[in-house]
mmCIF file of C-alpha atoms in Angstrom:
data_model
loop_
_atom_site.group_PDB
_atom_site.id
_atom_site.type_symbol
_atom_site.label_atom_id
_atom_site.label_comp_id
_atom_site.label_asym_id
_atom_site.label_seq_id
_atom_site.Cartn_x
_atom_site.Cartn_y
_atom_site.Cartn_z
ATOM 1 C CA MET A 1 -20.198 181.621 -129.281
ATOM 2 C CA GLY A 2 -18.079 178.444 -129.883
ATOM 3 C CA ARG A 3 -14.786 179.451 -128.354
ATOM 4 C CA LEU A 4 -11.947 177.019 -128.228
ATOM 5 C CA ARG A 5 -8.480 177.578 -126.576
ATOM 6 C CA ASN A 6 -5.481 175.270 -126.725
ATOM 7 C CA ARG A 7 -2.779 176.206 -124.337
ATOM 8 C CA GLY A 8 -1.180 172.826 -123.998
ATOM 9 C CA GLY A 9 1.808 173.260 -126.401
ATOM 10 C CA GLN A 10 0.831 170.444 -128.618
ATOM 11 C CA ILE A 11 -1.708 169.772 -131.473
ATOM 12 C CA TRP A 12 -4.967 168.241 -130.266
ATOM 13 C CA SER A 13 -7.752 166.626 -132.314
ATOM 14 C CA VAL A 14 -11.391 167.433 -131.627
ATOM 15 C CA TYR A 15 -14.162 165.184 -132.870
ATOM 16 C CA THR A 16 -17.961 165.620 -133.394
ATOM 17 C CA GLY A 17 -18.633 162.111 -132.214
ATOM 18 C CA THR A 18 -18.002 160.394 -128.841
ATOM 19 C CA ASN A 19 -14.939 158.085 -128.573
ATOM 20 C CA PHE A 20 -13.004 159.942 -131.307
ATOM 21 C CA THR A 21 -15.591 159.287 -134.079
ATOM 22 C CA GLY A 22 -17.111 161.781 -136.549
ATOM 23 C CA ARG A 23 -15.517 164.772 -138.042
ATOM 24 C CA CYS A 24 -12.135 165.594 -136.871
ATOM 25 C CA LEU A 25 -10.639 169.038 -136.521
ATOM 26 C CA PRO A 26 -6.842 169.560 -135.744
ATOM 27 C CA VAL A 27 -6.262 172.374 -133.274
ATOM 28 C CA SER A 28 -2.796 173.963 -133.341
ATOM 29 C CA ALA A 29 -0.638 174.275 -130.154
ATOM 30 C CA THR A 30 -1.546 177.906 -129.595
ATOM 31 C CA TYR A 31 -5.039 178.179 -131.099
ATOM 32 C CA THR A 32 -7.510 180.529 -129.533
ATOM 33 C CA GLY A 33 -10.567 181.270 -131.654
ATOM 34 C CA ASN A 34 -14.097 180.621 -132.800
ATOM 35 C CA VAL A 35 -14.951 177.255 -134.112
ATOM 36 C CA THR A 36 -18.329 178.400 -135.529
ATOM 37 C CA GLN A 37 -16.383 179.168 -138.735
ATOM 38 C CA TYR A 38 -15.921 175.324 -139.038
ATOM 39 C CA SER A 39 -19.602 174.535 -138.207
ATOM 40 C CA LEU A 40 -18.497 172.984 -134.886
ATOM 41 C CA ASN A 41 -20.366 175.280 -132.460
ATOM 42 C CA ASP A 42 -21.740 172.998 -129.823
ATOM 43 C CA GLN A 43 -20.757 169.920 -131.788
ATOM 44 C CA ILE A 44 -17.438 168.740 -130.177
ATOM 45 C CA SER A 45 -17.994 165.567 -128.246
ATOM 46 C CA SER A 46 -14.467 164.254 -127.680
ATOM 47 C CA ALA A 47 -10.807 165.442 -127.901
ATOM 48 C CA ARG A 48 -7.298 163.893 -127.701
ATOM 49 C CA PRO A 49 -3.783 164.927 -128.103
ATOM 50 C CA GLY A 50 -2.109 164.502 -131.514
ATOM 51 C CA PRO A 51 -3.058 165.271 -135.168
ATOM 52 C CA CYS A 52 -6.175 163.812 -136.774
ATOM 53 C CA PRO A 53 -5.660 160.319 -138.465
ATOM 54 C CA ALA A 54 -5.080 160.382 -142.170
#
């Protein structure tokens, strides 16, 4: 199961590619859930604080 938890108090962006490339999904400051609904199970390769770029 592709569980993801953000307990950091700020938005994070997770990416399917290394070095913040590929598809981006913003993760809210208090998100705990299953990312398989976004087709990202075992697909996240990098993450950084802040929203996804426009």
